[in-house]
Coordinates of C-alpha atoms in Angstrom, one line a residue:
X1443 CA -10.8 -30.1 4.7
X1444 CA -7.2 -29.1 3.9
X1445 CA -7.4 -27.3 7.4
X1446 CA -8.4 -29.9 9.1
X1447 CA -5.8 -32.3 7.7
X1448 CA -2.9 -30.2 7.8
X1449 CA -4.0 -29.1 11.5
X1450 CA -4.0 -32.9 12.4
X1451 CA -0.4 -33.4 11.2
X1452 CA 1.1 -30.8 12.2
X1453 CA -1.1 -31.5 16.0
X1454 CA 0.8 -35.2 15.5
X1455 CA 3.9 -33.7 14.4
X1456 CA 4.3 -31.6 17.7
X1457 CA 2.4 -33.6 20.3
X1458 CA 3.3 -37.0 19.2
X1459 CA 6.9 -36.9 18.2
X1460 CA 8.0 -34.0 21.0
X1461 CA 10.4 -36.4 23.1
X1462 CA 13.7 -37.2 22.2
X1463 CA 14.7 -41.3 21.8
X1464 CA 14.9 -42.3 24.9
X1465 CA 17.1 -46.1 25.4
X1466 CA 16.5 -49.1 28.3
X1467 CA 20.1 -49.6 28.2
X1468 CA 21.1 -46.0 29.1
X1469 CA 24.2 -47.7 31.5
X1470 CA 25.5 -48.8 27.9
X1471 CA 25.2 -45.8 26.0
X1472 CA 25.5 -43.1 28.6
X1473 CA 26.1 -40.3 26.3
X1474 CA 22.8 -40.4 25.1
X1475 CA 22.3 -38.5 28.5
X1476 CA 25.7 -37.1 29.1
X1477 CA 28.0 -35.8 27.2
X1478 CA 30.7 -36.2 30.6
X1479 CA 31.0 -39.9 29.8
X1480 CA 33.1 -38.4 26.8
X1481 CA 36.1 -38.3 29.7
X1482 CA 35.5 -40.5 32.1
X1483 CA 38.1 -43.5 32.0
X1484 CA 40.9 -42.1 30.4
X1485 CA 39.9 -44.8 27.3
X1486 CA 38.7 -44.5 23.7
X1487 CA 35.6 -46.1 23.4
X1488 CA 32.8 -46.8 20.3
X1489 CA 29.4 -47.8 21.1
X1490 CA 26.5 -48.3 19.2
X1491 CA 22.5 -49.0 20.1
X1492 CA 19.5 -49.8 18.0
X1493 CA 16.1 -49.9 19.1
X1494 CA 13.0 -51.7 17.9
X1495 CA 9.6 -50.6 19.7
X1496 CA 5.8 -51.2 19.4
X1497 CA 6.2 -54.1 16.3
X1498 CA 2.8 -55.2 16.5
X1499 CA 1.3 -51.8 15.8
X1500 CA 0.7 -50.1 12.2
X1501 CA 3.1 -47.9 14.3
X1502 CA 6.4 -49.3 14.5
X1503 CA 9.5 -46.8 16.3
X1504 CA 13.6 -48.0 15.2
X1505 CA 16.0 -45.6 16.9
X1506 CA 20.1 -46.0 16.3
X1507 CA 22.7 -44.2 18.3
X1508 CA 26.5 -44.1 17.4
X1509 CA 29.5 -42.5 19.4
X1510 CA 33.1 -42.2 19.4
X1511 CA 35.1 -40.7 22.2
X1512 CA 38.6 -40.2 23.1
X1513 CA 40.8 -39.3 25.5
X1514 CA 43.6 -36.4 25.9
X1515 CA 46.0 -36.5 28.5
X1516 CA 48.1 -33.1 28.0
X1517 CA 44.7 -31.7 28.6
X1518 CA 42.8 -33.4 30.8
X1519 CA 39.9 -33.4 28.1
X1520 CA 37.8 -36.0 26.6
X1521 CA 36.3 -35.1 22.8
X1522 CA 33.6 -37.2 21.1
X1523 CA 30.8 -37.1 18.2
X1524 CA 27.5 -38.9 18.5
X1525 CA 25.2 -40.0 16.0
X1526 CA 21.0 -40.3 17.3
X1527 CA 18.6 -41.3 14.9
X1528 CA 15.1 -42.1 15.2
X1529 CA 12.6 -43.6 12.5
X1530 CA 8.9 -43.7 12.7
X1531 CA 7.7 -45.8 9.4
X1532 CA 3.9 -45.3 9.0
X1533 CA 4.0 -41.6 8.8
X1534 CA 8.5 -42.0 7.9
X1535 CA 8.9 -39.2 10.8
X1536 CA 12.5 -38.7 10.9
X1537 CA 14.5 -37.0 14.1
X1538 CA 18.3 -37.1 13.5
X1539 CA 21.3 -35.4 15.1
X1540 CA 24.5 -35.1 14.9
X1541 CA 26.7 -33.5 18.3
X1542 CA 30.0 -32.9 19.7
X1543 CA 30.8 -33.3 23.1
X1544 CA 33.5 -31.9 24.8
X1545 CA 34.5 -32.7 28.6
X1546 CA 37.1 -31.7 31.4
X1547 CA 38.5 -33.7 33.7
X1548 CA 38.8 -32.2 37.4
X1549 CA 40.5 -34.6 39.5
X1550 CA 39.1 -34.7 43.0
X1551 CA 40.6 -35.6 46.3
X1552 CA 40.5 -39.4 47.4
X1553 CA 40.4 -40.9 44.1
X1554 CA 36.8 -38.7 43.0
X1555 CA 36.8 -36.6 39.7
X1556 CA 34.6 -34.1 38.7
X1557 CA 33.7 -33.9 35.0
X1558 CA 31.9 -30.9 33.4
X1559 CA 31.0 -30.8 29.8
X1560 CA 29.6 -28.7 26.5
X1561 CA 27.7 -30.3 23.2
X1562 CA 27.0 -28.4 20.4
X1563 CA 25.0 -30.0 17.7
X1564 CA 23.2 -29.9 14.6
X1565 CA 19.7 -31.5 14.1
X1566 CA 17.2 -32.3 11.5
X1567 CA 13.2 -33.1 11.3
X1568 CA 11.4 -34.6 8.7
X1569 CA 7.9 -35.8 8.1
X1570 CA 6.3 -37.4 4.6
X1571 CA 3.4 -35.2 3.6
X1572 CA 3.5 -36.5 0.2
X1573 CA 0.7 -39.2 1.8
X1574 CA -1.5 -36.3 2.5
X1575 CA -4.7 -36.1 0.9
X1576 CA -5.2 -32.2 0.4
X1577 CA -8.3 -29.6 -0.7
X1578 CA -6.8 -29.1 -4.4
X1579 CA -6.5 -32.9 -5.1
X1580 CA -9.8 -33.4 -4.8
X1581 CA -11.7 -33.7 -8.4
X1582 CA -15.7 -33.6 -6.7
X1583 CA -17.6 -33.0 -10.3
X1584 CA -15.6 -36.1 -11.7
X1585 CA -15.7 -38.0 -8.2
X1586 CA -11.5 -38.8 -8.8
X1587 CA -8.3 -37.9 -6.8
X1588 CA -5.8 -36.3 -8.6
X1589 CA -1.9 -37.6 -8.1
X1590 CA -0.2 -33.6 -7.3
X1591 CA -1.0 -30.8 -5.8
X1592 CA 0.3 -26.6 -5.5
X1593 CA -0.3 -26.5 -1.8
X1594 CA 2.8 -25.1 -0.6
X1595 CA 2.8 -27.3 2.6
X1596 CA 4.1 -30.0 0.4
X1597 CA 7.4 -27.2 -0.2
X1598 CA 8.2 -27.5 3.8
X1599 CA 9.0 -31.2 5.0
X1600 CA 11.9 -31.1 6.8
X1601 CA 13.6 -28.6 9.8
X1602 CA 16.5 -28.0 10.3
X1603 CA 18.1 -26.5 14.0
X1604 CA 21.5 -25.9 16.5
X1605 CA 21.5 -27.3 19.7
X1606 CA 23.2 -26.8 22.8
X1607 CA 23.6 -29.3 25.8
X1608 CA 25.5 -29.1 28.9
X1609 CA 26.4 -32.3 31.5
X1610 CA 28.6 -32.5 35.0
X1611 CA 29.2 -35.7 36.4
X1612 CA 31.0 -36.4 39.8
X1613 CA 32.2 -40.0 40.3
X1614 CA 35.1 -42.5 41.5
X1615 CA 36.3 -45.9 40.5
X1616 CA 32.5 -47.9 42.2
X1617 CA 30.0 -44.7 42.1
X1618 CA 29.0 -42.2 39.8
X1619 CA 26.2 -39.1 39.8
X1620 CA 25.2 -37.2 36.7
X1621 CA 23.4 -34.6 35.3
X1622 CA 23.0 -33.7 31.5
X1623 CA 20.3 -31.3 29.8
X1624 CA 19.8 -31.0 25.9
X1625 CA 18.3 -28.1 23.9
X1626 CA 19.1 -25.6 26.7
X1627 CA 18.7 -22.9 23.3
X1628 CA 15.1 -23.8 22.9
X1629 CA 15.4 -24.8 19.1
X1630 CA 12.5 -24.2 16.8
X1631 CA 11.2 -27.3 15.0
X1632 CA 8.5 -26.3 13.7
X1633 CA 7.7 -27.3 10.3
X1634 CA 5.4 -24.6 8.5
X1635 CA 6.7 -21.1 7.8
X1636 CA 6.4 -18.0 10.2
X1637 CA 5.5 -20.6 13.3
X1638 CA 7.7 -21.5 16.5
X1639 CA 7.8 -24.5 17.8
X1640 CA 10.2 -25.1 20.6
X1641 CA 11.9 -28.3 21.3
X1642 CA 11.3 -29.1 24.8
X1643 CA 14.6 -29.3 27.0
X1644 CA 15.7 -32.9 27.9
X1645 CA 16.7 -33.1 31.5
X1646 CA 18.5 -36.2 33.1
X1647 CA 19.7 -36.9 36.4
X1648 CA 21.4 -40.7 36.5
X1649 CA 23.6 -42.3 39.2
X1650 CA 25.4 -46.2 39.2
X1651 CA 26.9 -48.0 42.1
X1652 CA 29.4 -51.0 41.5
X1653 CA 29.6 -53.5 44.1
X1654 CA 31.9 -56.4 44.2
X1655 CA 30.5 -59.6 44.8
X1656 CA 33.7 -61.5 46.8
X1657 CA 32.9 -58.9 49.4
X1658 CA 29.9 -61.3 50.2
X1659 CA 31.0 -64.3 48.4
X1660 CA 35.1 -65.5 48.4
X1661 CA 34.2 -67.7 45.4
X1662 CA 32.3 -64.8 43.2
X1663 CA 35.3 -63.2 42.9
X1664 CA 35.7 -60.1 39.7
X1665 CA 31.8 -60.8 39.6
X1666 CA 30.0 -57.7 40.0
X1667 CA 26.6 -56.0 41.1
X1668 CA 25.6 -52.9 39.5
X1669 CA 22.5 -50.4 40.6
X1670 CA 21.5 -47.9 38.4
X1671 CA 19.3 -45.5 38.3
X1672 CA 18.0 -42.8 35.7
X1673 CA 15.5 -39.7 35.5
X1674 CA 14.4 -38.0 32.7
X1675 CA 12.1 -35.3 32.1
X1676 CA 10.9 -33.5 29.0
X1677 CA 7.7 -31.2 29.0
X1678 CA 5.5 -32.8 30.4
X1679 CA 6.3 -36.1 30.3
X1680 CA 8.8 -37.7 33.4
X1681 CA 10.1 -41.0 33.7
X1682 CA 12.6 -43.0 36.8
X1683 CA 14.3 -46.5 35.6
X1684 CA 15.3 -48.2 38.7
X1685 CA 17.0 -51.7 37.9
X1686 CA 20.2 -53.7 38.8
X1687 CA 22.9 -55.6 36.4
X1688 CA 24.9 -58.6 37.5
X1689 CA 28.0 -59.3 35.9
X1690 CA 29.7 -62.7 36.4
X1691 CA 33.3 -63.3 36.4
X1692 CA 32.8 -65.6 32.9
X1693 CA 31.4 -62.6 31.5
X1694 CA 27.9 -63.0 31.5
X1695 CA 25.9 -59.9 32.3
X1696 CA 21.8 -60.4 33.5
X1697 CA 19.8 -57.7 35.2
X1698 CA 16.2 -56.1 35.3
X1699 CA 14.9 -52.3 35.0
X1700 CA 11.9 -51.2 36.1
X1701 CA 10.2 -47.9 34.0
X1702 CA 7.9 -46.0 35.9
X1703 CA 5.9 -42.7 35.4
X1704 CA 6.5 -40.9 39.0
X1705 CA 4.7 -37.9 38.4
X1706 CA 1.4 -38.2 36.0
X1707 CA 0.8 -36.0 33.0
X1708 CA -3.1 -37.1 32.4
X1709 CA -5.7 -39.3 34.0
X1710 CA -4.6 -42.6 31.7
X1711 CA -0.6 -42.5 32.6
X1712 CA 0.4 -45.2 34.3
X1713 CA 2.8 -45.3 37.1
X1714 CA 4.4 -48.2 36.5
X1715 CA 4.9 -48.5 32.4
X1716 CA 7.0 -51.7 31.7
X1717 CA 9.9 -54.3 33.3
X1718 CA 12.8 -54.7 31.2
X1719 CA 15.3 -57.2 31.1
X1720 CA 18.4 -57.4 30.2
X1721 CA 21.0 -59.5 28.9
X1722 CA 24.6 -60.1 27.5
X1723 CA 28.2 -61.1 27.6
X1724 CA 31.7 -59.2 28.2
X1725 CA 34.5 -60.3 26.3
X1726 CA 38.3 -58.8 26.4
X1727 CA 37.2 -55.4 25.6
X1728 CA 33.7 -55.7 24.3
X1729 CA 30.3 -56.0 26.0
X1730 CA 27.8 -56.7 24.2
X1731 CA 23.5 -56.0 25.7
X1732 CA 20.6 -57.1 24.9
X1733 CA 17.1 -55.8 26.5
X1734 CA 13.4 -56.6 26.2
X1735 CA 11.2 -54.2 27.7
X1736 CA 7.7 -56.2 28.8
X1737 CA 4.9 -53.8 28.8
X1738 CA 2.6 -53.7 32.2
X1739 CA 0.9 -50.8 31.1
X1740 CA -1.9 -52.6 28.9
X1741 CA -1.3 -51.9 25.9
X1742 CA -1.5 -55.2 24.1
X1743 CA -0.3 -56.0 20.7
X1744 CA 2.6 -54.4 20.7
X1745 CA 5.5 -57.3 20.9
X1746 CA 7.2 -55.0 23.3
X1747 CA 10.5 -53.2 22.6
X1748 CA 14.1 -55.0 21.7
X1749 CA 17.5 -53.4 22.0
X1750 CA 20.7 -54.6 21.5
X1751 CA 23.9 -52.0 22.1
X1752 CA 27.8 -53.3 21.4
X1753 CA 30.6 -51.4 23.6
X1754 CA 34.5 -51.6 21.9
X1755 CA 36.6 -49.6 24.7
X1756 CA 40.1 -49.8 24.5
X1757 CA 42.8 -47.9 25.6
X1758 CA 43.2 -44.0 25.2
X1759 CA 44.8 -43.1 21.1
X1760 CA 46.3 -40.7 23.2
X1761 CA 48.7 -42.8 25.2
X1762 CA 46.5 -42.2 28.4
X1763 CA 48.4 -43.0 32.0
X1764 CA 45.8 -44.0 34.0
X1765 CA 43.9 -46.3 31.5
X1766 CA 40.4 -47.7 31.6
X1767 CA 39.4 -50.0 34.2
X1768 CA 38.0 -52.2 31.2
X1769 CA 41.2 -52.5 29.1
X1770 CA 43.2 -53.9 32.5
X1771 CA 40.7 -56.7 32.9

């Protein structure tokens, strides 16, 4: 029975929770994927996300994300630490990391830069087994469940590991195109002793496209159309967001995204997984998002996913020349 049990977990473990947080609002918080953004504008910027997903099941996923980047000018180079949490509460799974990104700034002919970048990062797993039921606990002559047990599986809840990411992105004041790729070290996660488990690498490829609106319309003008796109792949599983987000001279952002599965892992993937639509407001210097992701897979029940992300970008700490485009609204 202990076998069995401790199998099952550990099968959950590696299986269920082998993906890193993923977030609809990737535009918002792009160093989730990249850790170029850390030098793109020439700002300082803090962002935060949090995630709610899958509410209505005994099930329920919160992730948080946190960054802070700066600008340097003497060097061309853009620093910043990020903060990725991610809380499962029936089984309290826990996948936290903490990273630091470094970036260098290229600058291009014709207004293009090209931005290369290293993180280096530290990461933790955790999973409860204290709500385990295992062999020595069981009391069959007196038909009772004791509360402790010796089994040394209890001893090993939590992993620690380094991680190494790389990013390049090439882009100009409308378009950008990006590439990042986490755990390129291959860290080992697993949680019982003497056994490798491998953290799947995270690969992204993303691309935005910034098109102003009094091109079509005089009246529309410092309104805004943005297309964005995003790829991600990690093990088996692959996923393309393909959406749009309109931003309105009073401020007012409104867009869609649609998730899809392009290449199938099994027979009951779906290829089109959920629309999500967004929502906000810019102000001075902030920009604030909200997203609901509606489920067209069929799973029912699940009150869908919320996420709400807050963007502070001012200018660089550093005394920056060139400024962010953002700060000179």
């Amino acid at each position: 029975m202990r076998t069995l049990i401790v199998g099952f977990v550990m099968l959950l473990a590696s299986k269920s929770f082998g993906q890193d947080p993923v977030f609809t609002q990737f535009y918002n918080v792009p160093e989730t994927l990249n850790p170029s953004f850390a030098a793109v504008d020439g700002s300082t910027k803090v962002n935060i996300a949090h995630r709610s997903q899958w509410s209505g099941l005994n099930y329920n996923l919160s992730s948080q994300f946190a960054n802070f980047n700066t600008y340097v000018d003497d060097i061309n180079s853009g620093f910043g630490i990020s903060m990725l949490n991610l809380l499962e509460t029936h089984t309290r799974y826990r996948f936290s990391q903490a990273t630091l990104n470094y970036a260098y700034r290229v600058e291009l002919a014709e207004d293009w830069v090209f931005i290369p970048s290293l993180s280096f990062g530290f990461g933790n797993k955790d999973f409860s087994f204290d709500s385990l039921l295992l062999e020595d606990q069981i009391d069959i002559p007196n038909r009772t469940i004791r509360i402790g047990s010796v089994d040394p599986i209890l001893l090993n809840t939590t992993t620690n590991f380094f991680d190494f990411s790389v990013g390049g992105l090439v882009m100009n004041d409308r378009f950008w195109l990006g590439i990042g790729a986490r755990h390129l070290n291959s860290p080992n996660v697993a949680f019982e002793f003497n056994k490798n488990q491998t953290l799947d690498i995270f690969f992204s490829a993303h691309a935005g496209f910034n098109y102003e609106l009094d091109n079509l319309f005089y009246s529309w003008q410092e309104s805004q159309l943005r297309f964005l796109l995003n790829y991600m792949s990690q093990g088996v599983y692959k996923r393309l967001d393909v959406g749009t987000e309109m931003e309105l001279s009073n401020g007012f952002t409104m867009g869609a995204i649609l998730a899809t599965t392009p290449i199938k892992y099994d027979k009951q993937s779906h290829s089109i997984n959920s629309l999500n639509l967004t929502t906000g407001f810019v102000w001075d210097n902030i920009k604030v998002g909200y997203s609901y992701d509606v489920n067209l897979s069929g799973l029912m029940g699940t009150h869908g996913v919320h996420e709400i992300s807050v963007t502070y970008t001012f200018r660089s700490i550093f005394n920056s020349s060139f400024g962010c485009w953002r700060c000179q609204r």
